CSV table of C-alpha atoms and ligand atoms in Angstrom, one decimal:
chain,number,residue,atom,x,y,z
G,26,UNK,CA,-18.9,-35.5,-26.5
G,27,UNK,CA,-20.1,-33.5,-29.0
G,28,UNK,CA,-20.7,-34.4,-32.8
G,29,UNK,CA,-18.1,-31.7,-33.6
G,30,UNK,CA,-15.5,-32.9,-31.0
G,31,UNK,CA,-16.0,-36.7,-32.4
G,32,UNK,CA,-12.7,-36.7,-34.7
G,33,UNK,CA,-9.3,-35.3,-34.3
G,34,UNK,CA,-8.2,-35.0,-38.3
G,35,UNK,CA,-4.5,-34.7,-38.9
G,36,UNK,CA,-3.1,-31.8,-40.8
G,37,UNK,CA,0.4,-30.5,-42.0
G,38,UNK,CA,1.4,-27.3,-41.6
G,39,UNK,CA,3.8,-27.3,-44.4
G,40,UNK,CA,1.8,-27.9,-47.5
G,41,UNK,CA,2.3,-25.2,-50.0
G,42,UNK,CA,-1.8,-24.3,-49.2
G,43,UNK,CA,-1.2,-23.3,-45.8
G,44,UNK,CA,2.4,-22.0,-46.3
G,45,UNK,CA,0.8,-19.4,-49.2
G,46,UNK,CA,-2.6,-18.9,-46.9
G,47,UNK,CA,-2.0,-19.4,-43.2
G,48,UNK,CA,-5.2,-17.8,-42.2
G,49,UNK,CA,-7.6,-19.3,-45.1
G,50,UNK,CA,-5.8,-22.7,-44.1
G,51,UNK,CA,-6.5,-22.5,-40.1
G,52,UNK,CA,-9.9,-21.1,-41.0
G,53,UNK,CA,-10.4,-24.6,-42.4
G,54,UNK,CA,-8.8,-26.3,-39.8
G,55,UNK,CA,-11.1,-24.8,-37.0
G,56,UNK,CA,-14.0,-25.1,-39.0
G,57,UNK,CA,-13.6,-29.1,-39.7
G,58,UNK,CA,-11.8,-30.0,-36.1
G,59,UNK,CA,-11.2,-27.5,-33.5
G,60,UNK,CA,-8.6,-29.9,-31.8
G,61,UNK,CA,-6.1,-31.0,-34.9
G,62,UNK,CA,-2.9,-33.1,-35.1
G,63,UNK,CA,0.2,-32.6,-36.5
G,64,UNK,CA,1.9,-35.4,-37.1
G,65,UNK,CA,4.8,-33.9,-38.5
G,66,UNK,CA,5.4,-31.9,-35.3
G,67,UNK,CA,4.1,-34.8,-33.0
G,68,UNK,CA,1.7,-31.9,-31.1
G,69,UNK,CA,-1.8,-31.1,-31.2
G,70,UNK,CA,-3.0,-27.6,-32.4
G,71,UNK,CA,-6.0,-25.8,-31.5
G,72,UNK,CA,-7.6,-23.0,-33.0
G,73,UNK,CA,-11.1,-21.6,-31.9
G,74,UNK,CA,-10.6,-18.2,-29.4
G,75,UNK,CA,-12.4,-20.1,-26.8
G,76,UNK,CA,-10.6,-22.9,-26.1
G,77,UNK,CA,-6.8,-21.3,-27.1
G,78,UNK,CA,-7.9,-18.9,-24.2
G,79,UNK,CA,-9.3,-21.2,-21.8
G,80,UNK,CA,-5.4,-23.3,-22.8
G,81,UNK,CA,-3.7,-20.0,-22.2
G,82,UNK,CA,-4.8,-19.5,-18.5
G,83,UNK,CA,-5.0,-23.3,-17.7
G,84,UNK,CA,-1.9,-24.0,-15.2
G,85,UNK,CA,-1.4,-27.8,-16.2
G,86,UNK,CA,-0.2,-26.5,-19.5
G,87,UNK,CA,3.0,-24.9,-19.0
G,88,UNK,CA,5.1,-22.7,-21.5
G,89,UNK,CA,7.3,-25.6,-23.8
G,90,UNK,CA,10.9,-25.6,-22.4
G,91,UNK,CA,13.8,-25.8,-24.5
G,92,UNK,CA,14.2,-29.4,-24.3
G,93,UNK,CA,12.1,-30.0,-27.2
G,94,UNK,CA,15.2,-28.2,-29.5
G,95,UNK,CA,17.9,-30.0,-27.3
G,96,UNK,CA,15.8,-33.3,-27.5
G,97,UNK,CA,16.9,-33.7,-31.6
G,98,UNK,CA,20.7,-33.6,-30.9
G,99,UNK,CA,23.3,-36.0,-29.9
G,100,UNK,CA,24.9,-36.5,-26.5
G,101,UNK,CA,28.4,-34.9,-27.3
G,102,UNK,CA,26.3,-31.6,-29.0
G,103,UNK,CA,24.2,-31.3,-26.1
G,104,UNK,CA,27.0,-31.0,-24.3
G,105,UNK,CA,28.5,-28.5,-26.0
G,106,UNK,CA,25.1,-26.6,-26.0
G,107,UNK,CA,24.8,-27.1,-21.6
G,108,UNK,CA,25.5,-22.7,-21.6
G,109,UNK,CA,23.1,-22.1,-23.8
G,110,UNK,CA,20.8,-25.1,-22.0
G,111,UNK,CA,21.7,-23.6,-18.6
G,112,UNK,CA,20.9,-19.4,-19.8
G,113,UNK,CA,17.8,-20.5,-21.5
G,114,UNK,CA,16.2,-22.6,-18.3
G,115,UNK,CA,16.4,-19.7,-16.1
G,116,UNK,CA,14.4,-17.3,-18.8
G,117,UNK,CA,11.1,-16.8,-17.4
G,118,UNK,CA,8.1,-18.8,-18.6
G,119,UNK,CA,11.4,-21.9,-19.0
G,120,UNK,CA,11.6,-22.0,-15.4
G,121,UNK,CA,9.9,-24.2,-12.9
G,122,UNK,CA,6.5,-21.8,-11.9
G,123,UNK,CA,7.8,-20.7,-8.6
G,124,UNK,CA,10.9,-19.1,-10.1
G,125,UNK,CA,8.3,-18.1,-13.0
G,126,UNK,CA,6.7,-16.6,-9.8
G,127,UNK,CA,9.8,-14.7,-8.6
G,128,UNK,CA,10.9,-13.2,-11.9
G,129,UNK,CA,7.3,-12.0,-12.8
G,130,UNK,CA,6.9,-10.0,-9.4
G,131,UNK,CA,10.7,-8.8,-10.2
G,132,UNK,CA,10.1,-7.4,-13.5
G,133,UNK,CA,6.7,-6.0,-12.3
G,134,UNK,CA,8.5,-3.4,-10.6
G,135,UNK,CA,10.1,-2.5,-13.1
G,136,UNK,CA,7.5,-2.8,-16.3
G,137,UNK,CA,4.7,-0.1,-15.1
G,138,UNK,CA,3.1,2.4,-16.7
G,139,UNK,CA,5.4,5.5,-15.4
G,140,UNK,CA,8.3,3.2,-17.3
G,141,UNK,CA,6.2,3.5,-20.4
G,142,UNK,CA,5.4,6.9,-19.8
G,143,UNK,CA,9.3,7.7,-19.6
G,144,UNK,CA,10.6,5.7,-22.9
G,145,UNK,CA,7.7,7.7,-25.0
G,146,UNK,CA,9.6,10.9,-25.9
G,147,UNK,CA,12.9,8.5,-26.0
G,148,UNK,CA,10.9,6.4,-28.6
G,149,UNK,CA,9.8,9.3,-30.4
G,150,UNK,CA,13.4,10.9,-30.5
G,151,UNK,CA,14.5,7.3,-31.7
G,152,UNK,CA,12.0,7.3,-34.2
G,153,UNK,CA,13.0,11.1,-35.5
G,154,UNK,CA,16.6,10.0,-35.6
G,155,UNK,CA,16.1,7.2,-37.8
G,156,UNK,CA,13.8,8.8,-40.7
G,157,UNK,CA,16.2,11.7,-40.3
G,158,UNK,CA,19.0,9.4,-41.3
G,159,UNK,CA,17.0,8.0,-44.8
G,160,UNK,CA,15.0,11.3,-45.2
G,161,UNK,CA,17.3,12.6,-47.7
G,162,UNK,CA,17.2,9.7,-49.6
G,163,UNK,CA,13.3,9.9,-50.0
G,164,UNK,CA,13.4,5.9,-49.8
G,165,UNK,CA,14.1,3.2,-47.2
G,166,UNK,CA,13.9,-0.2,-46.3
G,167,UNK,CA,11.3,0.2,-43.1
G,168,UNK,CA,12.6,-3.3,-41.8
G,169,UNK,CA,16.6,-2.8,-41.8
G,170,UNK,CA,16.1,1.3,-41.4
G,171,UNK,CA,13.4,1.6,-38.7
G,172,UNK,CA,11.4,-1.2,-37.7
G,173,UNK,CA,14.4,-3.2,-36.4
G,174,UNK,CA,16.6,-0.5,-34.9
G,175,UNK,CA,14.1,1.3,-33.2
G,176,UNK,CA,12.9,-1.5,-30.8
G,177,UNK,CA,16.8,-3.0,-30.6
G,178,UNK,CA,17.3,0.9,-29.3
G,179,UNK,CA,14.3,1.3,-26.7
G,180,UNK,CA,15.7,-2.6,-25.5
G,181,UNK,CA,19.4,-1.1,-25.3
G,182,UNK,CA,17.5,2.1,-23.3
G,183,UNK,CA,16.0,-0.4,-20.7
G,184,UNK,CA,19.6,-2.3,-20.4
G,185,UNK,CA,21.3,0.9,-19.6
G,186,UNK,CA,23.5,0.5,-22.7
G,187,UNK,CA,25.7,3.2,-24.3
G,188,UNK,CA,24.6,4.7,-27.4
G,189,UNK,CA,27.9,3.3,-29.3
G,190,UNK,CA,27.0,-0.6,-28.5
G,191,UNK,CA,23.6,-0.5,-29.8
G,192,UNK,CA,24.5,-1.8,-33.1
G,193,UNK,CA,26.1,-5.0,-31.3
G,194,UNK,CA,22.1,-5.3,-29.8
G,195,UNK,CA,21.1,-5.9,-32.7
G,196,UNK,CA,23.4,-8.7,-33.7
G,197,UNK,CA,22.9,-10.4,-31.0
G,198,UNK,CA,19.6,-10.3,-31.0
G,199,UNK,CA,19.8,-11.8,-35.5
G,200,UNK,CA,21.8,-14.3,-33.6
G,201,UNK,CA,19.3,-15.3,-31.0
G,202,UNK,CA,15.9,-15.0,-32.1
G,203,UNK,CA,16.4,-18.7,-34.1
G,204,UNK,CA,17.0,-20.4,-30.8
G,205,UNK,CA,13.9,-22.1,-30.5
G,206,UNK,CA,14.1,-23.1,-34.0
G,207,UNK,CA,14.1,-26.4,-36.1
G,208,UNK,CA,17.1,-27.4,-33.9
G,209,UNK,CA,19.7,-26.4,-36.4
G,210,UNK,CA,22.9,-27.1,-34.4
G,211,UNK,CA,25.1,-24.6,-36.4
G,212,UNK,CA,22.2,-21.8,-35.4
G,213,UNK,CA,22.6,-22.9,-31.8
G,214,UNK,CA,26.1,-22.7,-31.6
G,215,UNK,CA,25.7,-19.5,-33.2
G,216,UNK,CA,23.3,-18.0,-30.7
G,217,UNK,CA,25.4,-19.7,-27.8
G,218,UNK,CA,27.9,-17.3,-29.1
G,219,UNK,CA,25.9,-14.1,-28.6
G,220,UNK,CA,23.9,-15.5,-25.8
G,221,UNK,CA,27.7,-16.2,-23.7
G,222,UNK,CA,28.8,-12.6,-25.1
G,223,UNK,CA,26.2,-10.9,-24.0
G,224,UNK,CA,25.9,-11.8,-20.7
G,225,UNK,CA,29.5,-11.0,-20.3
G,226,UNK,CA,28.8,-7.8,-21.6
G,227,UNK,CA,25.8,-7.2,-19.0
G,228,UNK,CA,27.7,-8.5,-15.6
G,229,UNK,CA,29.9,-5.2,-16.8
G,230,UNK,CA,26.9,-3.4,-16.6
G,231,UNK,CA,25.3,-4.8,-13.2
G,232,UNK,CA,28.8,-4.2,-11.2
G,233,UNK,CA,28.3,-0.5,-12.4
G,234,UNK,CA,24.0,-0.6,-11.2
G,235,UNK,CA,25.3,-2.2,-8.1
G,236,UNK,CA,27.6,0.6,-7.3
G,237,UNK,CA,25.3,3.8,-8.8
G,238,UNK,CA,21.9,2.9,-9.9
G,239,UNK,CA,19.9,3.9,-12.5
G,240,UNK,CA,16.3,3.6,-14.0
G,241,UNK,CA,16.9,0.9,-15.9
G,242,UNK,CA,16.1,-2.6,-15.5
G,243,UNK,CA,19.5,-3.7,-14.2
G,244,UNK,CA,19.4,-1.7,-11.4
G,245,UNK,CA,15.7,-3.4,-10.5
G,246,UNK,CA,17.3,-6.8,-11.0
G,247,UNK,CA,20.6,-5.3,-8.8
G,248,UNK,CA,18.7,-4.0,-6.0
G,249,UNK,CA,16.5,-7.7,-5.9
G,250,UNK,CA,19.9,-8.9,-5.7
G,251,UNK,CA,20.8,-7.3,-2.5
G,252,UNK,CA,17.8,-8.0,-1.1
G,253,UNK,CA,18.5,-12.0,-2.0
G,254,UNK,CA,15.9,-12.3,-4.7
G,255,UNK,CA,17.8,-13.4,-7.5
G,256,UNK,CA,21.2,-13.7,-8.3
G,257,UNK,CA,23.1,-12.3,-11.4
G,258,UNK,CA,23.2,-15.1,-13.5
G,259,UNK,CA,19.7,-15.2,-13.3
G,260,UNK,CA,19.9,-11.3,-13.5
G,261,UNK,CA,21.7,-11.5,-17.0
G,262,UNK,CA,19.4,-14.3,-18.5
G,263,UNK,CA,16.8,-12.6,-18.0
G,264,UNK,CA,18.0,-9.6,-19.8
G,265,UNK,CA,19.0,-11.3,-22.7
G,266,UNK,CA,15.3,-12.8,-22.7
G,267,UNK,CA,13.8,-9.2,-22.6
G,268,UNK,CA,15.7,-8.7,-26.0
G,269,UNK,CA,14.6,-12.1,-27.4
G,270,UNK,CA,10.6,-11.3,-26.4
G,271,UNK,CA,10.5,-7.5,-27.4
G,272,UNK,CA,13.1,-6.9,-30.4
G,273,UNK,CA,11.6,-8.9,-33.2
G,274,UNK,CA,8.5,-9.2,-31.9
G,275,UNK,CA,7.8,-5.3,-32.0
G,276,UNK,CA,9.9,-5.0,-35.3
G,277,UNK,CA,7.5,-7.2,-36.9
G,278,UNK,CA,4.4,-5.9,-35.3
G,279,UNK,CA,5.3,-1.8,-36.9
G,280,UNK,CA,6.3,-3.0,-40.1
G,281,UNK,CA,3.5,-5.9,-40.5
G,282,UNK,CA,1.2,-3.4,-39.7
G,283,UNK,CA,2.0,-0.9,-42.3
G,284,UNK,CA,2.3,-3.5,-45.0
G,285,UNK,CA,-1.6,-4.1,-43.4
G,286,UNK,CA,-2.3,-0.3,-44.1
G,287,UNK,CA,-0.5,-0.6,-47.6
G,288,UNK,CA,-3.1,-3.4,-48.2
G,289,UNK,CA,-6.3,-1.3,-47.2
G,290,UNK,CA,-5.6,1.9,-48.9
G,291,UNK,CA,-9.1,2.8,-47.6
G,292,UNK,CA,-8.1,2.4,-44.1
G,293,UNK,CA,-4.8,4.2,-44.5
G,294,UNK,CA,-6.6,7.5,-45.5
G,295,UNK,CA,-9.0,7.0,-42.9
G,296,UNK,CA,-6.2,6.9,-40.2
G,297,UNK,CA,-4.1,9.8,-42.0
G,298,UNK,CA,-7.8,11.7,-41.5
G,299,UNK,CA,-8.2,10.5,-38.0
G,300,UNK,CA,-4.7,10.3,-36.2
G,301,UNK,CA,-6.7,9.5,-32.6
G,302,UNK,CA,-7.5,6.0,-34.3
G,303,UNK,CA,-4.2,5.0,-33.7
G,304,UNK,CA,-4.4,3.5,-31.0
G,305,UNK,CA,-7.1,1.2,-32.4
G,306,UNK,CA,-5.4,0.7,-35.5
G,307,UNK,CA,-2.7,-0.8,-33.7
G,308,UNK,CA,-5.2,-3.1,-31.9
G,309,UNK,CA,-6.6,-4.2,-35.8
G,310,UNK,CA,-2.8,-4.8,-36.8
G,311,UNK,CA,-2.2,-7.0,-33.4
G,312,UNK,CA,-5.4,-9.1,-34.5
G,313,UNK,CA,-5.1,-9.3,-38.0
G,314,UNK,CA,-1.6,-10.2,-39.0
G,315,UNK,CA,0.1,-10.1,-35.3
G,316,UNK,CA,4.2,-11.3,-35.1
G,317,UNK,CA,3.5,-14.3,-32.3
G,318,UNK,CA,1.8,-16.5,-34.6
G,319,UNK,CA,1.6,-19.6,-32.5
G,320,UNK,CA,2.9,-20.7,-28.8
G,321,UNK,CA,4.0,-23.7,-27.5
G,322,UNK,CA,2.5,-25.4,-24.6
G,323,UNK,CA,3.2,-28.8,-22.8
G,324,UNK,CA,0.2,-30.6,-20.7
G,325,UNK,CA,1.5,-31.5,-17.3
G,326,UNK,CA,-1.2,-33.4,-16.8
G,327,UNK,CA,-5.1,-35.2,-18.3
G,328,UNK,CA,-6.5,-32.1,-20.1
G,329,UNK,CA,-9.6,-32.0,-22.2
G,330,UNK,CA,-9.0,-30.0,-25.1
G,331,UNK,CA,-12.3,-28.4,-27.4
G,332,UNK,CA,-13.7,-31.8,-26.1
G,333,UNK,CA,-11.1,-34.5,-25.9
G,334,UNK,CA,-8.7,-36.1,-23.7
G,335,UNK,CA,-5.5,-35.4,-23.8
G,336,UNK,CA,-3.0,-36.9,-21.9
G,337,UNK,CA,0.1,-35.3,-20.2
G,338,UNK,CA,3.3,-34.7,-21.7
G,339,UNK,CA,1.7,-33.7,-25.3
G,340,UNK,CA,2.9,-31.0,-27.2
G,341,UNK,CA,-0.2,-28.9,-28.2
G,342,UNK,CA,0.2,-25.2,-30.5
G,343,UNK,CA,-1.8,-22.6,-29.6
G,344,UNK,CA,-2.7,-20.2,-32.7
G,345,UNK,CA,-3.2,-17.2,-31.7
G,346,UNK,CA,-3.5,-16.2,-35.3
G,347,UNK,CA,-6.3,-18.1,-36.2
G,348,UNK,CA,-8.0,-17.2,-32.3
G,349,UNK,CA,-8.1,-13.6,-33.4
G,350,UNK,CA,-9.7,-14.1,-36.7
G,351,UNK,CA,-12.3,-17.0,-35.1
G,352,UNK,CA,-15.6,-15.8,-36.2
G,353,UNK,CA,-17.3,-16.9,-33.2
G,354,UNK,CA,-15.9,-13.7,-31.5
G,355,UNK,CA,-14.8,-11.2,-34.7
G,356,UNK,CA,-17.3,-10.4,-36.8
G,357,UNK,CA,-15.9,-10.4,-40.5
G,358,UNK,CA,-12.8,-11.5,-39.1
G,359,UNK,CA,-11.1,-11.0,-42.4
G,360,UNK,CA,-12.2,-7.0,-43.2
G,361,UNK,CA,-9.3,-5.2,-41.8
G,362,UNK,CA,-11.2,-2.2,-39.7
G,363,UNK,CA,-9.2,0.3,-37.5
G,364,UNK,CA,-12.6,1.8,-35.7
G,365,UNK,CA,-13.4,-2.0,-34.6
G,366,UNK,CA,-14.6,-2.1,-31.2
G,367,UNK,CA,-11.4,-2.7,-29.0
G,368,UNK,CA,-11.2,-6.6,-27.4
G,369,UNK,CA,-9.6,-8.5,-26.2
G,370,UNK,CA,-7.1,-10.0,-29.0
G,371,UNK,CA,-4.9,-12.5,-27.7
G,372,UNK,CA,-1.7,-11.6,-29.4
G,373,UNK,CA,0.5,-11.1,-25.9
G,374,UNK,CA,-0.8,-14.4,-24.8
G,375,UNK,CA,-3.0,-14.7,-22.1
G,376,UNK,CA,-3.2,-15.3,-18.3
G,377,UNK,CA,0.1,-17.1,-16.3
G,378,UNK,CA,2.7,-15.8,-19.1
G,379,UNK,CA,0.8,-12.7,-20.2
G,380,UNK,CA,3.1,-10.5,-22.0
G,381,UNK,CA,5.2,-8.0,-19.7
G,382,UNK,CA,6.1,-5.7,-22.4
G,383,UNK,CA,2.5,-5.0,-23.9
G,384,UNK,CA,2.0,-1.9,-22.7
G,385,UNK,CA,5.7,-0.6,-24.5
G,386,UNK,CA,5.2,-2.4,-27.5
G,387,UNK,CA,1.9,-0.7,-28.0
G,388,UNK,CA,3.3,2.3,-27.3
G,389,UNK,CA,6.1,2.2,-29.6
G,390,UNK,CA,4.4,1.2,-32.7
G,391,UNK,CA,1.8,4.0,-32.2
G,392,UNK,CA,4.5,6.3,-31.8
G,393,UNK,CA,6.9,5.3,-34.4
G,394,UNK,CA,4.1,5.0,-37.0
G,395,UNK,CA,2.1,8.4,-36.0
G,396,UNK,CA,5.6,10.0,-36.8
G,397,UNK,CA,6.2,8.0,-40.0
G,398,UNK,CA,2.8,9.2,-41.3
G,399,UNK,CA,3.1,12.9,-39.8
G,400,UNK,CA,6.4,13.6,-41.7
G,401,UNK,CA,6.1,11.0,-45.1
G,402,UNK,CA,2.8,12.3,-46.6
G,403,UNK,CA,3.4,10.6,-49.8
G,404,UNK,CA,4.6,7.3,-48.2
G,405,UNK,CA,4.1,4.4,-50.7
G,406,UNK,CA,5.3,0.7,-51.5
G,407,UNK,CA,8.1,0.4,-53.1
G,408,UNK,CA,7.5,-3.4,-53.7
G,409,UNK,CA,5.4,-5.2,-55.8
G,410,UNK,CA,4.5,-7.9,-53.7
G,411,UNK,CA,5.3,-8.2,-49.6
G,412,UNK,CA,8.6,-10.2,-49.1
G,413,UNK,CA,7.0,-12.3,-46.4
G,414,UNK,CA,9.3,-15.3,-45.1
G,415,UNK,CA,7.7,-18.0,-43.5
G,416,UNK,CA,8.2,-18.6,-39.5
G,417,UNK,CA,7.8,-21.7,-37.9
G,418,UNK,CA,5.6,-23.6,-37.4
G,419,UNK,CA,3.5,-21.7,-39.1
G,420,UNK,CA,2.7,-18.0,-39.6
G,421,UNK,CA,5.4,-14.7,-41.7
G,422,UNK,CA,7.6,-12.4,-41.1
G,423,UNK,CA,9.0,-9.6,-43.5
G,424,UNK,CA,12.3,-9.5,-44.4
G,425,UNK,CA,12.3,-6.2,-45.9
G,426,UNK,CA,9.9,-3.8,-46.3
G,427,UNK,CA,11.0,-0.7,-49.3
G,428,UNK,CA,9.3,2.1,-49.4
G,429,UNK,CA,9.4,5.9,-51.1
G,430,UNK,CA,8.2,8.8,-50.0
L,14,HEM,C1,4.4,-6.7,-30.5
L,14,HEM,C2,5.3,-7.1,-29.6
L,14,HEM,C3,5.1,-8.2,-28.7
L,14,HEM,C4,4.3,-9.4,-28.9
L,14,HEM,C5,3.4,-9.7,-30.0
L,14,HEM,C6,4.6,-10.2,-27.7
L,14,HEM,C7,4.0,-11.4,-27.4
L,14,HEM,C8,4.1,-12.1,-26.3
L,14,HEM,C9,3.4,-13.3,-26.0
L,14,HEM,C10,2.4,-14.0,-26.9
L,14,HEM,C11,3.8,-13.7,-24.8
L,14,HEM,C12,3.3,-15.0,-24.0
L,14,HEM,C13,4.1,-16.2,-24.3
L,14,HEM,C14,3.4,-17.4,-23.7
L,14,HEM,O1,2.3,-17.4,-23.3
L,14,HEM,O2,4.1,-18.4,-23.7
L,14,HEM,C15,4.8,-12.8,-24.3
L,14,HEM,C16,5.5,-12.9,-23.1
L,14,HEM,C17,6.5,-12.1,-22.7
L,14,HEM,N1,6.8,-10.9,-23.4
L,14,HEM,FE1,6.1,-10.2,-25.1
L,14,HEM,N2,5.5,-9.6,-26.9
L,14,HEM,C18,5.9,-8.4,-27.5
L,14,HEM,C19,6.7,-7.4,-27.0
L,14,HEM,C20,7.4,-7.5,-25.8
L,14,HEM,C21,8.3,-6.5,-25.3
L,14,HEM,C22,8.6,-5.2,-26.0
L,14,HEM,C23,8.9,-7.0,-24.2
L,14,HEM,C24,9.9,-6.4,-23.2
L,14,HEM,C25,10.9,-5.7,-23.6
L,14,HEM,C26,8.2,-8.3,-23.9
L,14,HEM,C27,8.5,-9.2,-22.9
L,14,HEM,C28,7.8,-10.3,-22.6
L,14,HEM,C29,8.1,-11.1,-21.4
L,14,HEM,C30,9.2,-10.9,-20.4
L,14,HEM,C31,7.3,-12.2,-21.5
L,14,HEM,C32,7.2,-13.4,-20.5
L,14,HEM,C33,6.1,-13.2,-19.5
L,14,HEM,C34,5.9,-14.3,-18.6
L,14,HEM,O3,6.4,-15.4,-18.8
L,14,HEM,O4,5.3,-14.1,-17.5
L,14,HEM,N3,7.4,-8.6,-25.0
L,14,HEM,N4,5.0,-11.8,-25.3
């Protein structure tokens, strides 16, 4: 064993230093003991690119199930919670790996590249629609007016929803997203709610694919269904997933990454100048401030971790947020830079659960903010400092974002 891999130090994750400096404070961390513990969260937390990679493709780590949250309740509440218990365990990447299997060669036919190809002009008449809304206004609050809706809309696109019910996307998915929270039982009855609701809503849908079929993603799961591959509850789940993994989650990436471009006026007019850098600007924002900031894993067996044993049934974070700034791999890991050499940032996980929705999620912040800096020349802050919220366990999100043009 190395010298370096001789201690494991314990850290918390809620001290008011990493809280206010989550990227100075895991610099730290990977600098003094690559594997750490967190006491507070009973789970180990690693940190360097190397081994939070080499964790991310090793099978005896699987993707932490929801019975972590349920674990924290009593018996009559988990009871109460068994639908949103029984939805969640059928989500892929919370199934057993051969269903994991099953679902991942499902949605493969239906997440390629002529399905991106098809939502772009969709996502860039979304992305008109919106500033046309706030354009008289000259002002607008890129989280509630764009960021949000626009993914919630391209999610409601893939669902085969109707125009009118996209608003009710969106509340279910404010209801949701906290679901693999702290635990809060009021928030879990809340999100059974929507979770219930909405798969209601979607079974309304699937008798519709079964009967005429579309190009969205129900009619894939409907036509697996007559070929026996999965059934419709599993059908539904997995919808309501695909909003829970690509509404937020894009939401933060557009409007983090402008608050990144806000931050490095330098690299703002640079990209204004250079419009084809788009695409690696969006690579810079992934990396440098990207919305997964952390992922769950549990060993399912021995592992050695940056040098230790670990035994199985631990908890152990993998920050992906402190992988892309390591600066074993990044030089200057810190100096935002939109012409960086494109690599491979690990900010839709890695390997087994690699992200199925990379590809659209790319596309749609490149289209959305190309448009938003094509038509608001004289976009500008309209905040004096970024209303980041923290996200657990560690890691931001913004809960608005005002700007003028
Ligand atoms: C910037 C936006 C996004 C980010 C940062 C992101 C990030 C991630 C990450 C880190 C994982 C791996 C989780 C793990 O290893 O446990 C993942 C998985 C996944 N993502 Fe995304 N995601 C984004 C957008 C989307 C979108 C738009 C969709 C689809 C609408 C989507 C669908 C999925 C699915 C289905 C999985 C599970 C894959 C599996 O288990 O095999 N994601 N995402």
């Amino acid at each position: 064993m190395s010298e370096q891999a001789a201690t494991v130090r314990e850290y918390d994750l809620f001290t008011p230093e990493a809280m206010a400096s989550p990227d100075a404070f895991l610099h730290r961390v990977r600098a003094e003991s690559p594997l750490a513990w967190l006491p507070r969260l009973d789970a180990y937390l690693l940190t360097r690119y190397a081994d939070v990679s080499a964790a991310l493709r090793d099978r005896r780590m699987e993707s932490a199930d929801m019975s972590r949250t349920l674990q924290c309740l009593t018996p009559a509440e988990q009871e109460e919670l068994a639908p949103i218990r029984r939805s969640i365990e059928m989500w892929m990447g919370h199934t057993v790996p051969a269903d994991h299997v099953r679902f991942q060669k499902l949605l493969k036919r239906y997440f390629t590249p002529a399905m991106v190809d098809r939502l772009r002009p969709r996502v860039r008449e979304f992305t008109h629609e919106l500033l046309g809304a706030v354009a008289p206004k000259g002002q607008m609050d890129v989280v509630h007016d764009l960021a949000y809706p626009l993914p919630a809309n391209v999610i409601a696109e893939m669902l085969g929803m109707p125009v009118s019910d996209r608003e009710q996307l969106q509340a279910w998915s404010r209801d949701i997203i906290p679901v693999f929270g702290d635990g809060d039982v009021q928030q879990l009855r809340v999100a059974q709610r929507s979770i219930v609701e909405m798969e209601d809503y979607l079974r309304v849908i699937a008798a519709e694919r079964r009967r005429r079929p579309g190009e969205d993603v129900l009619s894939t799961f409907m036509a697996a269904e007559a070929e026996g591959v999965v059934t419709e509850d599993e059908a539904v789940a997995n919808c309501v997933l695909l909003l829970f993994a690509g509404h937020e989650t894009t939401a933060n990436l557009i409007a983090n990454g402008l608050v990144l471009l806000f931050e490095n006026p330098g690299q703002m007019t640079r990209l204004r100048e250079n419009p084809d850098l788009m695409p690696l600007a969006v690579e810079e924002m992934l990396r440098c401030d990207g919305p997964v900031g952390v992922i769950g894993r549990v060993t399912t067996e021995p592992v050695d971790l940056a040098g230790h044993p670990v035994p199985a049934g631990k908890h152990v974070y993998l920050a992906l947020m402190a992988a892309n700034r390591d600066p074993a791999v990044f030089a200057d890991p810190d100096v935002v830079d939109i012409g960086r050499e494109r690599s491979r940032v690990l900010s839709f996980g890695m390997g087994t659960y690699y992200c199925l929705g990379a590809a659209l999620a790319r596309m749609e912040t490149d289209e959305c903010l190309r448009i938003l800096l094509d038509r608001c020349p004289d976009l500008r802050p309209a905040y004096r400092t970024p209303d980041r919220q923290p996200s657990m366990p560690i890691g931001h999100r913004l809960g608005s974002l005002p700007v003028a043009f």
